[in-house]
PDB file of C-alpha atoms in Angstrom:
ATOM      1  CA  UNK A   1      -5.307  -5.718 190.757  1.00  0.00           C
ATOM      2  CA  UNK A   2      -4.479  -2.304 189.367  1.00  0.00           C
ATOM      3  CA  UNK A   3      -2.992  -3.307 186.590  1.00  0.00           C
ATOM      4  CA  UNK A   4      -6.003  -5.577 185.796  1.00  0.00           C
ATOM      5  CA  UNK A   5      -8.211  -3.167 186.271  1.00  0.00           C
ATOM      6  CA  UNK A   6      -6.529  -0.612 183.729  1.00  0.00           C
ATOM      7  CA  UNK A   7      -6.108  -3.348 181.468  1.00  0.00           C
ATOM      8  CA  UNK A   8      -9.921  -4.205 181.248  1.00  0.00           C
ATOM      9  CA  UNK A   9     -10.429  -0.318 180.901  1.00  0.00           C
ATOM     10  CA  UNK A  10      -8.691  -0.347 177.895  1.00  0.00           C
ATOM     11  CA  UNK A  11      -9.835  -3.573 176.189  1.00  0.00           C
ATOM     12  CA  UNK A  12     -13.178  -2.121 176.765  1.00  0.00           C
ATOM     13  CA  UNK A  13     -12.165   0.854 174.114  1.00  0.00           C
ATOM     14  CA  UNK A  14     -14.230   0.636 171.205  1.00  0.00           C
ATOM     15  CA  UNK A  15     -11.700  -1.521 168.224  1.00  0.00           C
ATOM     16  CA  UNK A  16     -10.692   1.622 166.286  1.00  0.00           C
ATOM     17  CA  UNK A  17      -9.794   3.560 168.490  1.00  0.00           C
ATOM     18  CA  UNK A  18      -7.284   1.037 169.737  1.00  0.00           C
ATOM     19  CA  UNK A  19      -6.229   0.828 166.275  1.00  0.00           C
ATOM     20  CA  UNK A  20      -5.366   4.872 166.223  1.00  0.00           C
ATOM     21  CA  UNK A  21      -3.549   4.066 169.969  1.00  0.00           C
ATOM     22  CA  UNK A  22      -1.737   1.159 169.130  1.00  0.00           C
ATOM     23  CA  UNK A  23      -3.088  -1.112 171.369  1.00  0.00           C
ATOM     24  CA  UNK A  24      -3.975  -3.543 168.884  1.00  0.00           C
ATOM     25  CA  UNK A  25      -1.129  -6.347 167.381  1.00  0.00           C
ATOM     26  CA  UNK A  26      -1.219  -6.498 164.106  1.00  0.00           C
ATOM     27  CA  UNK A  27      -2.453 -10.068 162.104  1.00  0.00           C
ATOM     28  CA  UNK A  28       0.568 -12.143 161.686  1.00  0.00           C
ATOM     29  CA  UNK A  29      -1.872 -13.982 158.929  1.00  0.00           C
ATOM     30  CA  UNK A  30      -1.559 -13.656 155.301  1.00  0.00           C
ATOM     31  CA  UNK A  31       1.165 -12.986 152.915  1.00  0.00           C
ATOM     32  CA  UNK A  32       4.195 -12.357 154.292  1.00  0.00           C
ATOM     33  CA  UNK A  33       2.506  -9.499 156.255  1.00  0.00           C
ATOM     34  CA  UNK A  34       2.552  -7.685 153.131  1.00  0.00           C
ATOM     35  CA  UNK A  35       0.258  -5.055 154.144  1.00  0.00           C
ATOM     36  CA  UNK A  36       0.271  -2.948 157.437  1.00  0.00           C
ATOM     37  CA  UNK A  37      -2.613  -0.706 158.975  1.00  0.00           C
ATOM     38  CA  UNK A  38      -0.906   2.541 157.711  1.00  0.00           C
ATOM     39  CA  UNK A  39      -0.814   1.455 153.943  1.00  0.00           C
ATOM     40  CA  UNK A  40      -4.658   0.543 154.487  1.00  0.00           C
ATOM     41  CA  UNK A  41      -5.276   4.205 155.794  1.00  0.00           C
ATOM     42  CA  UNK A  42      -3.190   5.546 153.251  1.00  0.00           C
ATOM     43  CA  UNK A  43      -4.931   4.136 150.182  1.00  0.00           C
ATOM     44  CA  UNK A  44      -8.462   5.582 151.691  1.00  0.00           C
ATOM     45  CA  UNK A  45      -7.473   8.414 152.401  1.00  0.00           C
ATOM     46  CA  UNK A  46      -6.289   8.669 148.672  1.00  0.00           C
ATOM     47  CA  UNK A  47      -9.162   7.277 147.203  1.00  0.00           C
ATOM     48  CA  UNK A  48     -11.386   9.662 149.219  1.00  0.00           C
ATOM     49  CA  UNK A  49      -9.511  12.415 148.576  1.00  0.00           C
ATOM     50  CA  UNK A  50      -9.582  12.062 144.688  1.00  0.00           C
ATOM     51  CA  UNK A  51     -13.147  10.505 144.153  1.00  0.00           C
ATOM     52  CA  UNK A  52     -15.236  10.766 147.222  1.00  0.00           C
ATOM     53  CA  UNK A  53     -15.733   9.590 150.588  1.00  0.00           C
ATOM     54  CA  UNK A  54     -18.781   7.443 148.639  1.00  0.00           C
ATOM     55  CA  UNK A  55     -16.203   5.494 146.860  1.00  0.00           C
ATOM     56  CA  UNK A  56     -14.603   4.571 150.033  1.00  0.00           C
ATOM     57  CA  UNK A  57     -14.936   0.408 150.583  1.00  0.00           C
ATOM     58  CA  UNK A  58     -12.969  -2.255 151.561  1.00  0.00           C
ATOM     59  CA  UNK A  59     -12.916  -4.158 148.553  1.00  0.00           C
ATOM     60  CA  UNK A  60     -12.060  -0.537 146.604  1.00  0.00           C
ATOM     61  CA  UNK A  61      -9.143   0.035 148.755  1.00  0.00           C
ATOM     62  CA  UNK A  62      -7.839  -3.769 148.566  1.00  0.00           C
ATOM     63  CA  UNK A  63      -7.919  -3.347 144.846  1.00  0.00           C
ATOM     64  CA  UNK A  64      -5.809  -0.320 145.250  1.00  0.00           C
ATOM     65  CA  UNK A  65      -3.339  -2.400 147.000  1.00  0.00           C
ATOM     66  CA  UNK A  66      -3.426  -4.857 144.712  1.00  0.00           C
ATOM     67  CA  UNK A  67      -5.385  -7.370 147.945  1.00  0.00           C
ATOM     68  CA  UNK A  68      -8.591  -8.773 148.208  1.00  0.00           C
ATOM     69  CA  UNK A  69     -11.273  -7.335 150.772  1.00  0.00           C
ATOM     70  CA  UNK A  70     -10.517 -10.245 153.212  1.00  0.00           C
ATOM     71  CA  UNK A  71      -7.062  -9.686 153.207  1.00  0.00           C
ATOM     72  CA  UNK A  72      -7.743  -5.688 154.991  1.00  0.00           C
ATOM     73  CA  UNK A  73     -10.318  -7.466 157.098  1.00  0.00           C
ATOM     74  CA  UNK A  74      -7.167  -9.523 158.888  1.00  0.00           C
ATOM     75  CA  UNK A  75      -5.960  -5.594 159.868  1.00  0.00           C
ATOM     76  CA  UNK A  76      -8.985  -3.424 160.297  1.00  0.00           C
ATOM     77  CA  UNK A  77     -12.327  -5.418 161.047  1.00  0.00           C
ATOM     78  CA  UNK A  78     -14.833  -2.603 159.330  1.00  0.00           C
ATOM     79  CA  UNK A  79     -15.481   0.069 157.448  1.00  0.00           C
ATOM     80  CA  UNK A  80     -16.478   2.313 160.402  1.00  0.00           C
ATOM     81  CA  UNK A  81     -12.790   1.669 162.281  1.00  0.00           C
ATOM     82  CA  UNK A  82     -11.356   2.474 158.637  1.00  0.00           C
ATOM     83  CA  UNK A  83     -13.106   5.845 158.829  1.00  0.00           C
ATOM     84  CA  UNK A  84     -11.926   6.661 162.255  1.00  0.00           C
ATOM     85  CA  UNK A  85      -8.497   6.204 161.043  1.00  0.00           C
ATOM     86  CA  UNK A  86      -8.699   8.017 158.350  1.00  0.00           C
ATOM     87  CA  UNK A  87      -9.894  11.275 160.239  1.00  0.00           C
ATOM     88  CA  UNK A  88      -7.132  10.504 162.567  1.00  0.00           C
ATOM     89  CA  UNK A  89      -4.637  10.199 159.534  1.00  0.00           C
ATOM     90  CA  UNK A  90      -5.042  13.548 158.333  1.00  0.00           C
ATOM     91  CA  UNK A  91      -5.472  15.315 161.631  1.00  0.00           C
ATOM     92  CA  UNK A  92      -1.774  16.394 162.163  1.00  0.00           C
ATOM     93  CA  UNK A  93      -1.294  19.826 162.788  1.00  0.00           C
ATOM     94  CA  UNK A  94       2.005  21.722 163.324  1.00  0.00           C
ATOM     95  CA  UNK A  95       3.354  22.436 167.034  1.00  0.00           C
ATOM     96  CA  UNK A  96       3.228  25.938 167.685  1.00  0.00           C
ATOM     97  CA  UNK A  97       6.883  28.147 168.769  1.00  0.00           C
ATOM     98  CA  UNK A  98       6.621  28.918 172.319  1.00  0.00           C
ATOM     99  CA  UNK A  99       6.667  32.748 171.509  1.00  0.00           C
ATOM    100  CA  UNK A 100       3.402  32.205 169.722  1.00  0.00           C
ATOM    101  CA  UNK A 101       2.157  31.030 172.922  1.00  0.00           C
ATOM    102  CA  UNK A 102       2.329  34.629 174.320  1.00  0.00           C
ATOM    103  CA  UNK A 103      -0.200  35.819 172.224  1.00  0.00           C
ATOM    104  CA  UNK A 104      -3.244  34.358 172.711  1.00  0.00           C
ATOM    105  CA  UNK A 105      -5.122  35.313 169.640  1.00  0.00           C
ATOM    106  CA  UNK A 106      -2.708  34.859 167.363  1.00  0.00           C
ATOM    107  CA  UNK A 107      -2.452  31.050 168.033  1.00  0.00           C
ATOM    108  CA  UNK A 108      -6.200  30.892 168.484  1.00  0.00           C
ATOM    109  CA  UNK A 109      -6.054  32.032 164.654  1.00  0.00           C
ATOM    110  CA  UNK A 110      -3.435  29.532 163.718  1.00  0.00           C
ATOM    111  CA  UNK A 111      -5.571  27.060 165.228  1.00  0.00           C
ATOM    112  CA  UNK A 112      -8.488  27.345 163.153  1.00  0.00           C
ATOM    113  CA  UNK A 113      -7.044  28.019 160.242  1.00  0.00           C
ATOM    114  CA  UNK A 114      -5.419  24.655 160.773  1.00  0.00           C
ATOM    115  CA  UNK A 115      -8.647  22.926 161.056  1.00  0.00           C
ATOM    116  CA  UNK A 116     -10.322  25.021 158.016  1.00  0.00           C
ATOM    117  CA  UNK A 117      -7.286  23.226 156.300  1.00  0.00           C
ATOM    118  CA  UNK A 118      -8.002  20.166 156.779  1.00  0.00           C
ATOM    119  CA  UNK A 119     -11.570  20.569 155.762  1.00  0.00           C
ATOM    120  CA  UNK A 120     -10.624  21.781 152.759  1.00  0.00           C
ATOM    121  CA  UNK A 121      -7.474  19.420 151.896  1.00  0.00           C
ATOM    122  CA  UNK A 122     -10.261  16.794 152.629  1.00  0.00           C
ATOM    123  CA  UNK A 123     -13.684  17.386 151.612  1.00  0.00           C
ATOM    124  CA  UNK A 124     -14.866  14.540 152.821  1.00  0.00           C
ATOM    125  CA  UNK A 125     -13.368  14.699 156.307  1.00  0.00           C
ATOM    126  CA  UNK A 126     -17.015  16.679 157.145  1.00  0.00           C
ATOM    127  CA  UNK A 127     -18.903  13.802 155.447  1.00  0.00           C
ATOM    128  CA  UNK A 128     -18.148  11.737 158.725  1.00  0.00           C
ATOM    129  CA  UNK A 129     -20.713  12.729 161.227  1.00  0.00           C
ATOM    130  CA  UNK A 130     -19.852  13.460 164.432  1.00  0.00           C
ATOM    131  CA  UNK A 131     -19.659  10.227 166.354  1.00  0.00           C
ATOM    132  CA  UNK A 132     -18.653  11.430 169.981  1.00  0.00           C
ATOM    133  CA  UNK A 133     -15.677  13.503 171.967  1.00  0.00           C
ATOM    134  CA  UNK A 134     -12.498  13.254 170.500  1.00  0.00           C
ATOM    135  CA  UNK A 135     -10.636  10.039 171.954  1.00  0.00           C
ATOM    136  CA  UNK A 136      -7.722   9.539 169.682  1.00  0.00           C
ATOM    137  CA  UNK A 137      -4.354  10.529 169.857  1.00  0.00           C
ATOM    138  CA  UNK A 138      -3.804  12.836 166.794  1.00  0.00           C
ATOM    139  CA  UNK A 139      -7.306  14.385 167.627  1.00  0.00           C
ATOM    140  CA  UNK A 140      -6.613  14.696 170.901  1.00  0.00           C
ATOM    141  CA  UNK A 141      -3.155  16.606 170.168  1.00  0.00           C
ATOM    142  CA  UNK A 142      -5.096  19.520 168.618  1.00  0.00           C
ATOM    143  CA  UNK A 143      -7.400  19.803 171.721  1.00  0.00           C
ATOM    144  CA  UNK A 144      -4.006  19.987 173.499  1.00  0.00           C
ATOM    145  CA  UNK A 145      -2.591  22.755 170.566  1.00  0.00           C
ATOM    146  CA  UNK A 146      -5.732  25.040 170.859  1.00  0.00           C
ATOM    147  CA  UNK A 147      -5.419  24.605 174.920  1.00  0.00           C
ATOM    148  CA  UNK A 148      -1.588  26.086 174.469  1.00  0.00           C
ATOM    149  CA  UNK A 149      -2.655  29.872 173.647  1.00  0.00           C
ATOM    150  CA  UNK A 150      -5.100  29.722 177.144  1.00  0.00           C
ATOM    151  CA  UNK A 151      -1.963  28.185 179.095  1.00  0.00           C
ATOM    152  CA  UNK A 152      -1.836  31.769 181.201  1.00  0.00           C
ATOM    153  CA  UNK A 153      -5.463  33.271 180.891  1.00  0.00           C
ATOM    154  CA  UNK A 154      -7.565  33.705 183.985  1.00  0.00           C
ATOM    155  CA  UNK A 155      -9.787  30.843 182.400  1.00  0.00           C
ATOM    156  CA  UNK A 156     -10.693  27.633 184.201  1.00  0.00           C
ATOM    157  CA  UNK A 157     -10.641  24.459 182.780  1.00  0.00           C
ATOM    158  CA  UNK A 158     -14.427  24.389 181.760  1.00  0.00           C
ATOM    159  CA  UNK A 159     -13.945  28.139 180.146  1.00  0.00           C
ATOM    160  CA  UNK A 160     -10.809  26.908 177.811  1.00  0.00           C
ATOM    161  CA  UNK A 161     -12.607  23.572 176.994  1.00  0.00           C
ATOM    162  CA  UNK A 162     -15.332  25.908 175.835  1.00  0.00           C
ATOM    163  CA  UNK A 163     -13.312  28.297 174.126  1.00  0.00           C
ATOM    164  CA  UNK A 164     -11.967  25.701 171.768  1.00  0.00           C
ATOM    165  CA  UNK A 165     -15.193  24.558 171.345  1.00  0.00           C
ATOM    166  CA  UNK A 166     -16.577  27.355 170.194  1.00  0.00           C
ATOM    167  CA  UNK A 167     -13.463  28.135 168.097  1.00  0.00           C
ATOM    168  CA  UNK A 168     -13.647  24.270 166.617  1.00  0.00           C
ATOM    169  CA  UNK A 169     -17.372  24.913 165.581  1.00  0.00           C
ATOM    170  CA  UNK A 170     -16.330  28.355 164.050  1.00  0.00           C
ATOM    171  CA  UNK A 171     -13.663  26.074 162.202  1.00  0.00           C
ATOM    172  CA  UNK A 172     -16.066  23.354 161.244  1.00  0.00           C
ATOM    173  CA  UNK A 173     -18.509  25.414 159.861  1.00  0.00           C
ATOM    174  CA  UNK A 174     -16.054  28.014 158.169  1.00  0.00           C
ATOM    175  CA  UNK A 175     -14.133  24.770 156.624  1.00  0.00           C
ATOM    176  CA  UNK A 176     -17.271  23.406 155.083  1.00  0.00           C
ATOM    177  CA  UNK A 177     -18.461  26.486 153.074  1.00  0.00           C
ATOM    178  CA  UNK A 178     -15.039  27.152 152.011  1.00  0.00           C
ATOM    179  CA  UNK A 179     -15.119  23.274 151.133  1.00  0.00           C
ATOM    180  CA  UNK A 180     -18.558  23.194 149.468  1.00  0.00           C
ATOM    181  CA  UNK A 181     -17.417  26.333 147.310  1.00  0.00           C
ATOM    182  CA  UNK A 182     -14.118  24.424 146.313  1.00  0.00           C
ATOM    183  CA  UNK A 183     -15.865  21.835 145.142  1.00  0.00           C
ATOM    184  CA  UNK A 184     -18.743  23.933 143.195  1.00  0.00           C
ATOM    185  CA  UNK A 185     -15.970  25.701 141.736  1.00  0.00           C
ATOM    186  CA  UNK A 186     -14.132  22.520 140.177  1.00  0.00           C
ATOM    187  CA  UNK A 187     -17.858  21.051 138.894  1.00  0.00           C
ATOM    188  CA  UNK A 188     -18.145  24.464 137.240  1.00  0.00           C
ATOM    189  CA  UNK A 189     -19.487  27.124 139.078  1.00  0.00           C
ATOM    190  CA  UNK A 190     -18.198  30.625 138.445  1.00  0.00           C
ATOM    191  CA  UNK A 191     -16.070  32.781 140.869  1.00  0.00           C
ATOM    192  CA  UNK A 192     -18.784  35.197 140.963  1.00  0.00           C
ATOM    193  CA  UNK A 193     -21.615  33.282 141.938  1.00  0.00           C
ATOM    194  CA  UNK A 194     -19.787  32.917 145.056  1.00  0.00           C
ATOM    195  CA  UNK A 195     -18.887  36.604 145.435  1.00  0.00           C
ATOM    196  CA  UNK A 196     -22.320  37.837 144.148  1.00  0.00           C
ATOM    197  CA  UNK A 197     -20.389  39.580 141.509  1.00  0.00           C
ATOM    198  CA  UNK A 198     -22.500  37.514 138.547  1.00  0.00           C
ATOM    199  CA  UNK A 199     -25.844  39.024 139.841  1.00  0.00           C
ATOM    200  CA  UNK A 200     -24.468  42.548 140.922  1.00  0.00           C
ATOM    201  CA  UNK A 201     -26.665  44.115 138.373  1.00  0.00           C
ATOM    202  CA  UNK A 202     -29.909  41.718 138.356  1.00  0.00           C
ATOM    203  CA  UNK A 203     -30.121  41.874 142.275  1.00  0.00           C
ATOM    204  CA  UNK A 204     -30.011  46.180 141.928  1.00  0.00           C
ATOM    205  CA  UNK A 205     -32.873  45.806 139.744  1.00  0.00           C
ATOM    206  CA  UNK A 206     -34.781  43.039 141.575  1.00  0.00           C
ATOM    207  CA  UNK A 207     -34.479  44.360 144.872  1.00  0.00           C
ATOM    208  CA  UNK A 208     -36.719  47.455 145.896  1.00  0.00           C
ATOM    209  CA  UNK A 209     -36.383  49.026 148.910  1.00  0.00           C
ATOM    210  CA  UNK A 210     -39.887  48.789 149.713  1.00  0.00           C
ATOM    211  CA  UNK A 211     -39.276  45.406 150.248  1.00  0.00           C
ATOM    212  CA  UNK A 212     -36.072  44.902 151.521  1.00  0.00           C
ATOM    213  CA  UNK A 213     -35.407  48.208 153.645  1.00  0.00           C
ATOM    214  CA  UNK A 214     -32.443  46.953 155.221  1.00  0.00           C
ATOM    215  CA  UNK A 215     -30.820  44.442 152.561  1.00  0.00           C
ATOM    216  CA  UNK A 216     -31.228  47.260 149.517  1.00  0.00           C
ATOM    217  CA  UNK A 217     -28.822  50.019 150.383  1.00  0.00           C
ATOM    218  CA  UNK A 218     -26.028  47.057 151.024  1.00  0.00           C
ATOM    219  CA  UNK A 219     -26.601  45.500 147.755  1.00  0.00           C
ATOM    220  CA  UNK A 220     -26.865  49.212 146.410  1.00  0.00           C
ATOM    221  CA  UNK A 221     -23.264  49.957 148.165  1.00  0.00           C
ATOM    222  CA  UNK A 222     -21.584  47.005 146.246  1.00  0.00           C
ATOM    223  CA  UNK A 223     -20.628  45.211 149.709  1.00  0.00           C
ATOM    224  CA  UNK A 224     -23.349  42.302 149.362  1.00  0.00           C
ATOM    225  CA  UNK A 225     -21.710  41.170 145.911  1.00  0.00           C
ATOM    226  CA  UNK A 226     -18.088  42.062 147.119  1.00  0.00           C
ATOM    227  CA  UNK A 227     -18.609  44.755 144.375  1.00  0.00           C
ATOM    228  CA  UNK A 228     -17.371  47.212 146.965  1.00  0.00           C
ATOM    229  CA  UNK A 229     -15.582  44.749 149.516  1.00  0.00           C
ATOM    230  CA  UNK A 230     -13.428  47.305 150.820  1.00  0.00           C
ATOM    231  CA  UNK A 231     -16.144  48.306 153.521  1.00  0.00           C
ATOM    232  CA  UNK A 232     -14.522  44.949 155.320  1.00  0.00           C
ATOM    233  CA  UNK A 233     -11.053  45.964 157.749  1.00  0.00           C
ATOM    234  CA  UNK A 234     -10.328  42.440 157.593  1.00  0.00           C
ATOM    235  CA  UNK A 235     -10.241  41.414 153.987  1.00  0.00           C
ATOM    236  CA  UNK A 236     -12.963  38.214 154.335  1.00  0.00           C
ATOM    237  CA  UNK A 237     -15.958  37.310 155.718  1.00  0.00           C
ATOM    238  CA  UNK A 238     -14.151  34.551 157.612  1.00  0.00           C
ATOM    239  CA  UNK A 239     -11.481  36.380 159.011  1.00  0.00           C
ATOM    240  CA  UNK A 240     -13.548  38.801 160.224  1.00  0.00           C
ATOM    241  CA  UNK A 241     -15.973  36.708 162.461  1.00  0.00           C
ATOM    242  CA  UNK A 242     -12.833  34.932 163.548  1.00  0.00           C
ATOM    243  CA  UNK A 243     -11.616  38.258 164.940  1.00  0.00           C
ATOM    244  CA  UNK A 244     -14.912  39.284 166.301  1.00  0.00           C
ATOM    245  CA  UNK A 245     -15.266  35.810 168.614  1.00  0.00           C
ATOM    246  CA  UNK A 246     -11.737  36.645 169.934  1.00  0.00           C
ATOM    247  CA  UNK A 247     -13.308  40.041 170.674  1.00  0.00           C
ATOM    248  CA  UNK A 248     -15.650  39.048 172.593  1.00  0.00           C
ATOM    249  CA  UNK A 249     -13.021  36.261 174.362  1.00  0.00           C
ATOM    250  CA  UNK A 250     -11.002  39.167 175.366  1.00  0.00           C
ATOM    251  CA  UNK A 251     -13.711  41.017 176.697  1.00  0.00           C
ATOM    252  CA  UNK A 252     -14.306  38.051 178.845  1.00  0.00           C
ATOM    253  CA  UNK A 253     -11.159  37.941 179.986  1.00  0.00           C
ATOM    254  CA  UNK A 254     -11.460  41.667 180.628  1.00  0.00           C
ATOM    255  CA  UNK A 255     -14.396  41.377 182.684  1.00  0.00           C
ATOM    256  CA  UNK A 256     -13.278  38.881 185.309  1.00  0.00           C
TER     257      UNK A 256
END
């Protein structure tokens, strides 16, 4: 009865997620089982990567294979399970050494920069809205990899499962400017308009002090344009609210 019962728990799991788990057999149908669920993912994640998660369909990805749009439909049954595998596809981060484990902060860091990555590697990755909590294996891996670094804090479960949250959201939001600039930067966009640097002089004339009491002696400085960056101990923006949150998570820790 056990067994039964763990089998119906799992057949209840929406279909791509048993895809990403392997719980699903293959088609035996079509051509000599020419194609497989991993070429399928593959060719997506290609044709997203070079044109777009918009030109992402089934019959755009058979034709990449050379297939019609019935033949994927034998291996993944729609376009939102071919999604779901493609975030899982490209969601494989490197294990960490055990002696990063003893410092905390420094594999909290490699963490997110590993998510920022894959944000950027795939700019359409963030195109997929959030659908729920993580469920599949590869995804699930990184909760485990950002859980590694908390292994021997004073932190309960709910604290670390919060800590990577807010860490994750730091890393979703981080990867999607850095990802938004990439991509304004390949249509065109200058460097500078980024950095400020373009509009260093306009924005010294435009704005008075009267007006801006606060914001005028920082653009005057040079910091708001990254005229003058060197006002910043970390060397970016990024990096340095990435060290301020593990600040404040070691004066947490301090305080319990």
């Amino acid at each position: 009865m056990e067994h039964d019962d763990e089998v119906e728990v799992l057949n209840n799991l929406p279909r791509g997620v048993a895809l990403a788990w392997g719980l699903v057999k293959e088609s035996q149908r079509g051509p000599k089982r020419e194609l497989s669920i991993d070429q399928i993912v593959a060719a997506a994640v290609d044709l997203a990567d070079r044109e777009g998660l918009a030109a992402v369909s089934m019959s755009r990805v058979a034709a990449a294979l050379g297939f019609t749009a019935m033949s994927l439909y034998r291996y993944v049954q729609s376009k939102d399970d071919l999604l779901l595998l493609m975030q899982e596809a490209v969601c494989q981060f490197p294990d960490q050494p055990e002696e990063i484990l003893a410092d905390w902060r420094e594999g909290l860091r490699l963490y997110v920069r590993a998510c920022i990555e894959v944000f950027v590697k795939h700019p359409w990755y963030a195109d997929i809205p959030v659908s729920g909590v993580p469920i599949t294996p590869n995804n699930l891996l990184i909760v485990d990899l950002a859980l590694r670094p908390l292994r021997n804090l004073p932190l309960n479960d709910y604290e670390k499962m919060s800590t990577v949250l807010l860490l994750s959201s730091y890393a979703r939001s981080t990867g999607m400017i850095q990802r938004d600039m990439e991509r304004a930067i390949q249509g065109g966009a200058s460097p500078g308009s980024f950095s400020g640097l373009d509009y260093t002089k306009a924005l010294k004339l435009l704005v008075k002090k009267d007006r801006y009491p606060d914001l005028q002696p920082i653009i005057e400085s040079g910091v708001y344009t990254e005229e003058n960056p060197a006002d910043n101990p970390v060397g970016n923006d990024f990096d340095f609210g990435l060290e301020r949150i593990l600040d404040g998570i070691e004066h947490y820790l301090a305080s319990k």
